Tab-separated table of C-alpha atoms in Angstrom:
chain	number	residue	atom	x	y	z
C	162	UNK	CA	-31.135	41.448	59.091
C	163	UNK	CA	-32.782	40.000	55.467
C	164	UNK	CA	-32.782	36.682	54.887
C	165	UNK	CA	-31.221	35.384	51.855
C	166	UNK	CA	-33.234	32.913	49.925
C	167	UNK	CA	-30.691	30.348	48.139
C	168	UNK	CA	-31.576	29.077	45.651
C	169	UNK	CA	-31.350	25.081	45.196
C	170	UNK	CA	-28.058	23.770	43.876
C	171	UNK	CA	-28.298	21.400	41.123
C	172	UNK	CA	-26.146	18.255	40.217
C	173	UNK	CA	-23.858	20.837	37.731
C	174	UNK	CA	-22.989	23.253	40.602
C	175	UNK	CA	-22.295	20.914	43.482
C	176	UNK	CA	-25.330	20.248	45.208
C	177	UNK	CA	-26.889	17.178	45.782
C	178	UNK	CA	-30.265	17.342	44.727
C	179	UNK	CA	-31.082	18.018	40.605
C	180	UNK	CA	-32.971	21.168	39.419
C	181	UNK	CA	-35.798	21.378	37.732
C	182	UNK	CA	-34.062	21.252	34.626
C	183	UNK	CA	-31.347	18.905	35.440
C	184	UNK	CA	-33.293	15.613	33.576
C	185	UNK	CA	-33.516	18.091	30.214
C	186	UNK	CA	-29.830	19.726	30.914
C	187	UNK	CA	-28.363	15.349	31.209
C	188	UNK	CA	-30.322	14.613	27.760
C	189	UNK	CA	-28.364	17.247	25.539
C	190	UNK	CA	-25.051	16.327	26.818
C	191	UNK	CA	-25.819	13.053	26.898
C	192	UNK	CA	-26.905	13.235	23.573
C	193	UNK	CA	-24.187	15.283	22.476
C	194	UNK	CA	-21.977	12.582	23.898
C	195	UNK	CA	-23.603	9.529	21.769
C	196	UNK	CA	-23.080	11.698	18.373
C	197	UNK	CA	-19.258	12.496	19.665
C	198	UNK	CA	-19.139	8.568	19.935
C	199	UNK	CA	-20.565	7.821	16.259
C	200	UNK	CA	-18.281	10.333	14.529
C	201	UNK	CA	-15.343	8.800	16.229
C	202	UNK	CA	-16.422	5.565	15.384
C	203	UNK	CA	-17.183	6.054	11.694
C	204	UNK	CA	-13.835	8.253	11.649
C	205	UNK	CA	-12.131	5.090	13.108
C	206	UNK	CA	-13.605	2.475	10.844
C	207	UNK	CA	-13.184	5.118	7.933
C	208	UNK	CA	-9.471	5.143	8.807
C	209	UNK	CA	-9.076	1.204	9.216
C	210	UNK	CA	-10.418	0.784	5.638
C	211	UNK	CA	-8.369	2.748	3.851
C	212	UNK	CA	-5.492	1.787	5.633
C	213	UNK	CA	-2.451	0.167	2.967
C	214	UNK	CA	-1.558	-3.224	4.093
C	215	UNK	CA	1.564	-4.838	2.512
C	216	UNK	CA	-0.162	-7.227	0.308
C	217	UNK	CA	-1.345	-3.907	-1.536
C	218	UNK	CA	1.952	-2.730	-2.379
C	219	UNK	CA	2.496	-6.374	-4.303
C	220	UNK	CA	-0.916	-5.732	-5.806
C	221	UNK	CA	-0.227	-2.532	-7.200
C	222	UNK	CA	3.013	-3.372	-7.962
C	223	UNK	CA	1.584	-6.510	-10.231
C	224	UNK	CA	-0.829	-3.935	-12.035
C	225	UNK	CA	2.321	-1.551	-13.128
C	226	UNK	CA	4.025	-4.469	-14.403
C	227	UNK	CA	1.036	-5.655	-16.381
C	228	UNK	CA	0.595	-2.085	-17.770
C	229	UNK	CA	3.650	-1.369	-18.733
C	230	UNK	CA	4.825	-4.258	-20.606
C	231	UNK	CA	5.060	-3.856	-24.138
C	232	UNK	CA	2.252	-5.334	-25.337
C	233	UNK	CA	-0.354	-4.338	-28.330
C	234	UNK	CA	-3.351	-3.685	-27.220
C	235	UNK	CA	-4.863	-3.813	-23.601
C	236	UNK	CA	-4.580	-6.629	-21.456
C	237	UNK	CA	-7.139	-6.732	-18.951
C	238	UNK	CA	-7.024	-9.215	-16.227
C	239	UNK	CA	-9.579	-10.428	-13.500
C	240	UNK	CA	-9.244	-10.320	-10.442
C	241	UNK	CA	-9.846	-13.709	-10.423
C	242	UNK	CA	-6.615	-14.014	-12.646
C	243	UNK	CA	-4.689	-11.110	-10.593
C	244	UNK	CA	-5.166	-13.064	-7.527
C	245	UNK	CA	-4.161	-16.782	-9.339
C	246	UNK	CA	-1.016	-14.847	-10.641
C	247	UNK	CA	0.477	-13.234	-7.226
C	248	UNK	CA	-0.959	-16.933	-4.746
C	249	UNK	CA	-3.317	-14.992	-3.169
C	250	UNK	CA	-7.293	-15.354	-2.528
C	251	UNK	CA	-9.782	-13.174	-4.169
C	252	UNK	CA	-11.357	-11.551	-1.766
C	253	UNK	CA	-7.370	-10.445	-1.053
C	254	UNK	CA	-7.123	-9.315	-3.989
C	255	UNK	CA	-10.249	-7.311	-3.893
C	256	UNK	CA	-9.885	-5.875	-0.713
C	257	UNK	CA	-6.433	-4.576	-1.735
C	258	UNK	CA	-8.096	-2.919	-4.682
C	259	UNK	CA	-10.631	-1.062	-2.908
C	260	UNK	CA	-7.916	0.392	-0.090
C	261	UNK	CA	-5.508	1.271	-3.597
C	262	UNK	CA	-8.790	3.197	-5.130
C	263	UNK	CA	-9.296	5.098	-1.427
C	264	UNK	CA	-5.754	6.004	-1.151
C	265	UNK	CA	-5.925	7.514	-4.596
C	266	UNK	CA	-3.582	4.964	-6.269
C	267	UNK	CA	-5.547	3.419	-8.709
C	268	UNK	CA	-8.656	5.189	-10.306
C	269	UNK	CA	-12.057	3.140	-11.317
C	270	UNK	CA	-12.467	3.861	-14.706
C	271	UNK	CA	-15.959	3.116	-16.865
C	272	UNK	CA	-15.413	1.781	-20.348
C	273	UNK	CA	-17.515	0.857	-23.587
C	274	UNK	CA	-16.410	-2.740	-22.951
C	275	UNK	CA	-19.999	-4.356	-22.195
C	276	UNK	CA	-17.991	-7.500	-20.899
C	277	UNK	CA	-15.456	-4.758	-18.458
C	278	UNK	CA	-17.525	-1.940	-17.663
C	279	UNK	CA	-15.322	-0.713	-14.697
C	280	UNK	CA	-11.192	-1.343	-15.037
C	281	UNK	CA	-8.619	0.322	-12.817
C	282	UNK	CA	-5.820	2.640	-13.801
C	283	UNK	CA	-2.710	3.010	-11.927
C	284	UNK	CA	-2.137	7.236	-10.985
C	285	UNK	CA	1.313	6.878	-11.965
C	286	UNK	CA	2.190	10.133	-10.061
C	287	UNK	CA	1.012	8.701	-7.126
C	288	UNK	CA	1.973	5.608	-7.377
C	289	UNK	CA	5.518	6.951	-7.636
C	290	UNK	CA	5.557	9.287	-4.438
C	291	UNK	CA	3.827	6.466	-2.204
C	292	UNK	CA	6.580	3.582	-3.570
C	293	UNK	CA	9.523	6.227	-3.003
C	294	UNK	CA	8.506	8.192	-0.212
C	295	UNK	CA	6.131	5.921	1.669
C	296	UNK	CA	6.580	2.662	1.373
C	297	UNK	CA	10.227	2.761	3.586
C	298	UNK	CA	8.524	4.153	6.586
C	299	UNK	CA	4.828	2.021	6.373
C	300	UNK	CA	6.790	-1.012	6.023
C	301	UNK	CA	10.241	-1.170	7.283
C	302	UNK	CA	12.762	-3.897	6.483
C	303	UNK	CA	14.575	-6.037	9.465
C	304	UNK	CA	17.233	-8.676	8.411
C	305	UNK	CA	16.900	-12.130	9.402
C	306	UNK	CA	19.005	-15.213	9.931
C	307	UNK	CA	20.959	-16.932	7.377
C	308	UNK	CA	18.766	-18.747	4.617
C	309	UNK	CA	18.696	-19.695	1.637
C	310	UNK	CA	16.200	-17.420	-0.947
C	311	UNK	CA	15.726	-15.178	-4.026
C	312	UNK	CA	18.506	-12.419	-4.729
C	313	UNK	CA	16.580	-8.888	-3.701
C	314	UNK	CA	17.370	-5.012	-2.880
C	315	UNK	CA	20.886	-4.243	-4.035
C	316	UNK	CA	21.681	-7.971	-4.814
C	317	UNK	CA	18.973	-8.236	-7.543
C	318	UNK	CA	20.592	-8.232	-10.796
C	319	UNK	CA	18.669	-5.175	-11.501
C	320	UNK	CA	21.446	-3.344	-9.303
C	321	UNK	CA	24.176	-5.322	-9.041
C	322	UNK	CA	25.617	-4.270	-12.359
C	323	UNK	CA	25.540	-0.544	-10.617
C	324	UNK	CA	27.200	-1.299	-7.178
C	325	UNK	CA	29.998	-2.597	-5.995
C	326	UNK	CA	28.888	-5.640	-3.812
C	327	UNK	CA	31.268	-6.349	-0.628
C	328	UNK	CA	31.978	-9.726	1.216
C	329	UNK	CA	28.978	-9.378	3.523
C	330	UNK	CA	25.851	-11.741	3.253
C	331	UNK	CA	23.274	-10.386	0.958
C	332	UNK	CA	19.603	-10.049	1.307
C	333	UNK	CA	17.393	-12.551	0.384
C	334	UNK	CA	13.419	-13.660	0.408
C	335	UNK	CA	13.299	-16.526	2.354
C	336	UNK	CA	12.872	-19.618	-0.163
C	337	UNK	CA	13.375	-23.252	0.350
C	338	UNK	CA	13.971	-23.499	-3.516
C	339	UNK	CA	16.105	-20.397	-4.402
C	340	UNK	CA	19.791	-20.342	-5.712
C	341	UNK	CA	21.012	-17.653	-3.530
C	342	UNK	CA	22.258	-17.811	0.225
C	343	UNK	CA	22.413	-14.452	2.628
C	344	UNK	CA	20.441	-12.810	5.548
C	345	UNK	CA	16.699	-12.899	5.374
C	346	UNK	CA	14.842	-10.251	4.155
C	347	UNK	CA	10.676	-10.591	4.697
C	348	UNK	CA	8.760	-9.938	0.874
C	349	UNK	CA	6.469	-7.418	1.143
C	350	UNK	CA	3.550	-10.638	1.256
C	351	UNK	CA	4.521	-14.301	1.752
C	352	UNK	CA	3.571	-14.856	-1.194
C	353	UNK	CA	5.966	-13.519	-3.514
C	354	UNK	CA	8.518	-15.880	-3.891
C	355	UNK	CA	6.144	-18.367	-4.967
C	356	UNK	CA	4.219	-16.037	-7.484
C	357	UNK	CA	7.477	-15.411	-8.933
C	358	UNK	CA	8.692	-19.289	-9.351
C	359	UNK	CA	4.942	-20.090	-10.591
C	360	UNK	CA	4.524	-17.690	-12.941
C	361	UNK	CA	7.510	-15.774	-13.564
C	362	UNK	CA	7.435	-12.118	-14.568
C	363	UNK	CA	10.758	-10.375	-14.948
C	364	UNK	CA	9.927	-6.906	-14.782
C	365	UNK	CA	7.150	-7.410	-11.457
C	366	UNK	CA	10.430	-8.942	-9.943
C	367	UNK	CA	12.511	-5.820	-10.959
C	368	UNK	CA	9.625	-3.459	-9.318
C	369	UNK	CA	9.854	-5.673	-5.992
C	370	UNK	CA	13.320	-5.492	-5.658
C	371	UNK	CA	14.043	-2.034	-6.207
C	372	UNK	CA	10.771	-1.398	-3.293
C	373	UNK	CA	13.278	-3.389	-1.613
C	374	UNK	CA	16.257	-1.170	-2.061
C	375	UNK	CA	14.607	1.644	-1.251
C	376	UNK	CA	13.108	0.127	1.927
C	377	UNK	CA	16.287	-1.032	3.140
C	378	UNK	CA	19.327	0.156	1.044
C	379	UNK	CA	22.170	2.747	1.597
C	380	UNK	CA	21.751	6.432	0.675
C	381	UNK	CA	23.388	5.479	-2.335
C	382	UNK	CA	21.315	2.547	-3.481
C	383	UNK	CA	18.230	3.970	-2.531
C	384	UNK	CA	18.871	6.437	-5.049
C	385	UNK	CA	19.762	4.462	-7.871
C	386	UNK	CA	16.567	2.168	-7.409
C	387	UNK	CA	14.780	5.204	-7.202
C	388	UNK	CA	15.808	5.890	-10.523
C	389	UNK	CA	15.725	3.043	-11.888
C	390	UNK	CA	11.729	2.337	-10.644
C	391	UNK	CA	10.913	5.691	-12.371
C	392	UNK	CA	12.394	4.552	-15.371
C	393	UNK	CA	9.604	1.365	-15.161
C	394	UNK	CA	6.751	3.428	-14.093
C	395	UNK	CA	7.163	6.287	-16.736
C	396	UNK	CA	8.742	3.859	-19.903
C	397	UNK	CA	12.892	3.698	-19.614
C	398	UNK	CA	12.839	6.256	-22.720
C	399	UNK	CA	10.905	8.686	-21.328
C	400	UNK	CA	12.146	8.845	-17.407
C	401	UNK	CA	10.582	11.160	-14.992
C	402	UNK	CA	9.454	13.387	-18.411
C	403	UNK	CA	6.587	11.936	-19.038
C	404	UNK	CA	3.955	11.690	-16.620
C	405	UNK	CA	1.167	10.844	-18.918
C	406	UNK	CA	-1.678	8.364	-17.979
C	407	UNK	CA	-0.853	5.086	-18.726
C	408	UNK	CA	-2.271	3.716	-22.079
C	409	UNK	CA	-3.624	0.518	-21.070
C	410	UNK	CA	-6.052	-0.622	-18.214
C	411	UNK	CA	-5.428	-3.933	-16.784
C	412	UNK	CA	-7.411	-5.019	-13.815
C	413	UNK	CA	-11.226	-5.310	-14.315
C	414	UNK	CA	-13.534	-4.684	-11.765
């Protein structure tokens, strides 16, 4: 009866001792296992970046209102200014830009200005499907206690003259200073209420309320400040007809 020679397991097939080629055979996988871990990792940090915070929302939301005042002319702020305006540090503000520009919200734009070489235009368009569609399920809206605060969603004037408002408390931002009473609803960013009693700015206040609505209203109400916030982005003439690029550029780089 022939002997059968076996031949000598290796570490892949069960065996206890390695092969020959078992040392060459560990490199490439472990090799393939350190580039597996560097993709992740740049995936992961690539996804952290461009993640929207809330703060951005109130950033973008501060740009829109800037823009689409009536105003001859352009009006371009720094960021310096944009952050001064909304209570917020620079390095705040310019983070929030830089996620807005990745997430395709605002676009750098280069200009014959040798004083503001880049400036950044809102994508209206997008702009509009992120505030209407995304902003209700990236930040949702839980009601507080009782406080005292700034009017906002459906109790904003903005809306009130539309709805029918019952006998139940109505939302407000938490602020030691405001003239309304009703059951706490967090701003978008802390700093809002302040940035609004500092330097007030009616129609930035109409844009965070209606967010508001939509982030926490009825089916109802949610509809009318949709409306009503494409009516502000596009020009109240125009509506949802014109989706045009906005004229002016506000924020320079």
């Amino acid at each position: 009866m022939k002997s059968h020679k076996l031949a000598p397991k290796t570490l892949y097939d069960g065996g206890i001792e390695p092969g020959p080629n078992s040392s060459k055979l560990f490199s490439i996988r472990d090799s393939r296992i350190a580039n597996r871990r560097a993709i992740l990792s740049i995936s992961s940090q690539a996804e952290v970046r461009t993640m929207l915070k809330p703060q951005d929302i109130v950033i973008l939301l501060k740009i829109l209102s800037t823009m689409t005042l009536p105003k001859e002319g352009s009006e371009i702020l720094s960021q310096n200014r944009l952050a001064a305006l909304l209570c917020m540090s620079a390095s705040e503000v310019n983070a929030g830009i830089k996620r807005l520009v990745l997430a395709g919200l605002l676009s750098p734009v280069i200009t014959d200005d040798p004083k503001n070489k880049i400036v950044f235009k809102p994508n209206r368009k997008a702009c509009e499907e992120c505030l209407v569609s995304g902003v209700k399920y990236f930040f949702p809206v839980k009601l507080g206690a009782y406080s005292r605060g700034i009017a906002t969603s459906y109790a904003a004037p903005i809306l009130e003259e539309h709805l029918i408002l019952g006998d139940d408390p109505i939302p407000v931002w938490p602020y030691g200073d405001g003239d309304k009473r009703g059951l706490a609803l967090e701003p978008l960013y802390s700093s809002v209420p302040k940035s609004l009693a500092q330097f007030p700015d009616q129609l930035f206040y109409e844009l965070l309320v209606l967010v508001d609505a939509i982030r926490s209203g009825r089916a109802r109400e949610r509809n009318i400040a949709t409306q009503l916030l494409k009516e502000k982005l596009y020009g109240e003439s125009q509506g949802r007809k014109s989706h045009g690029e906005p004229k002016n550029v506000r924020v320079r780089g």
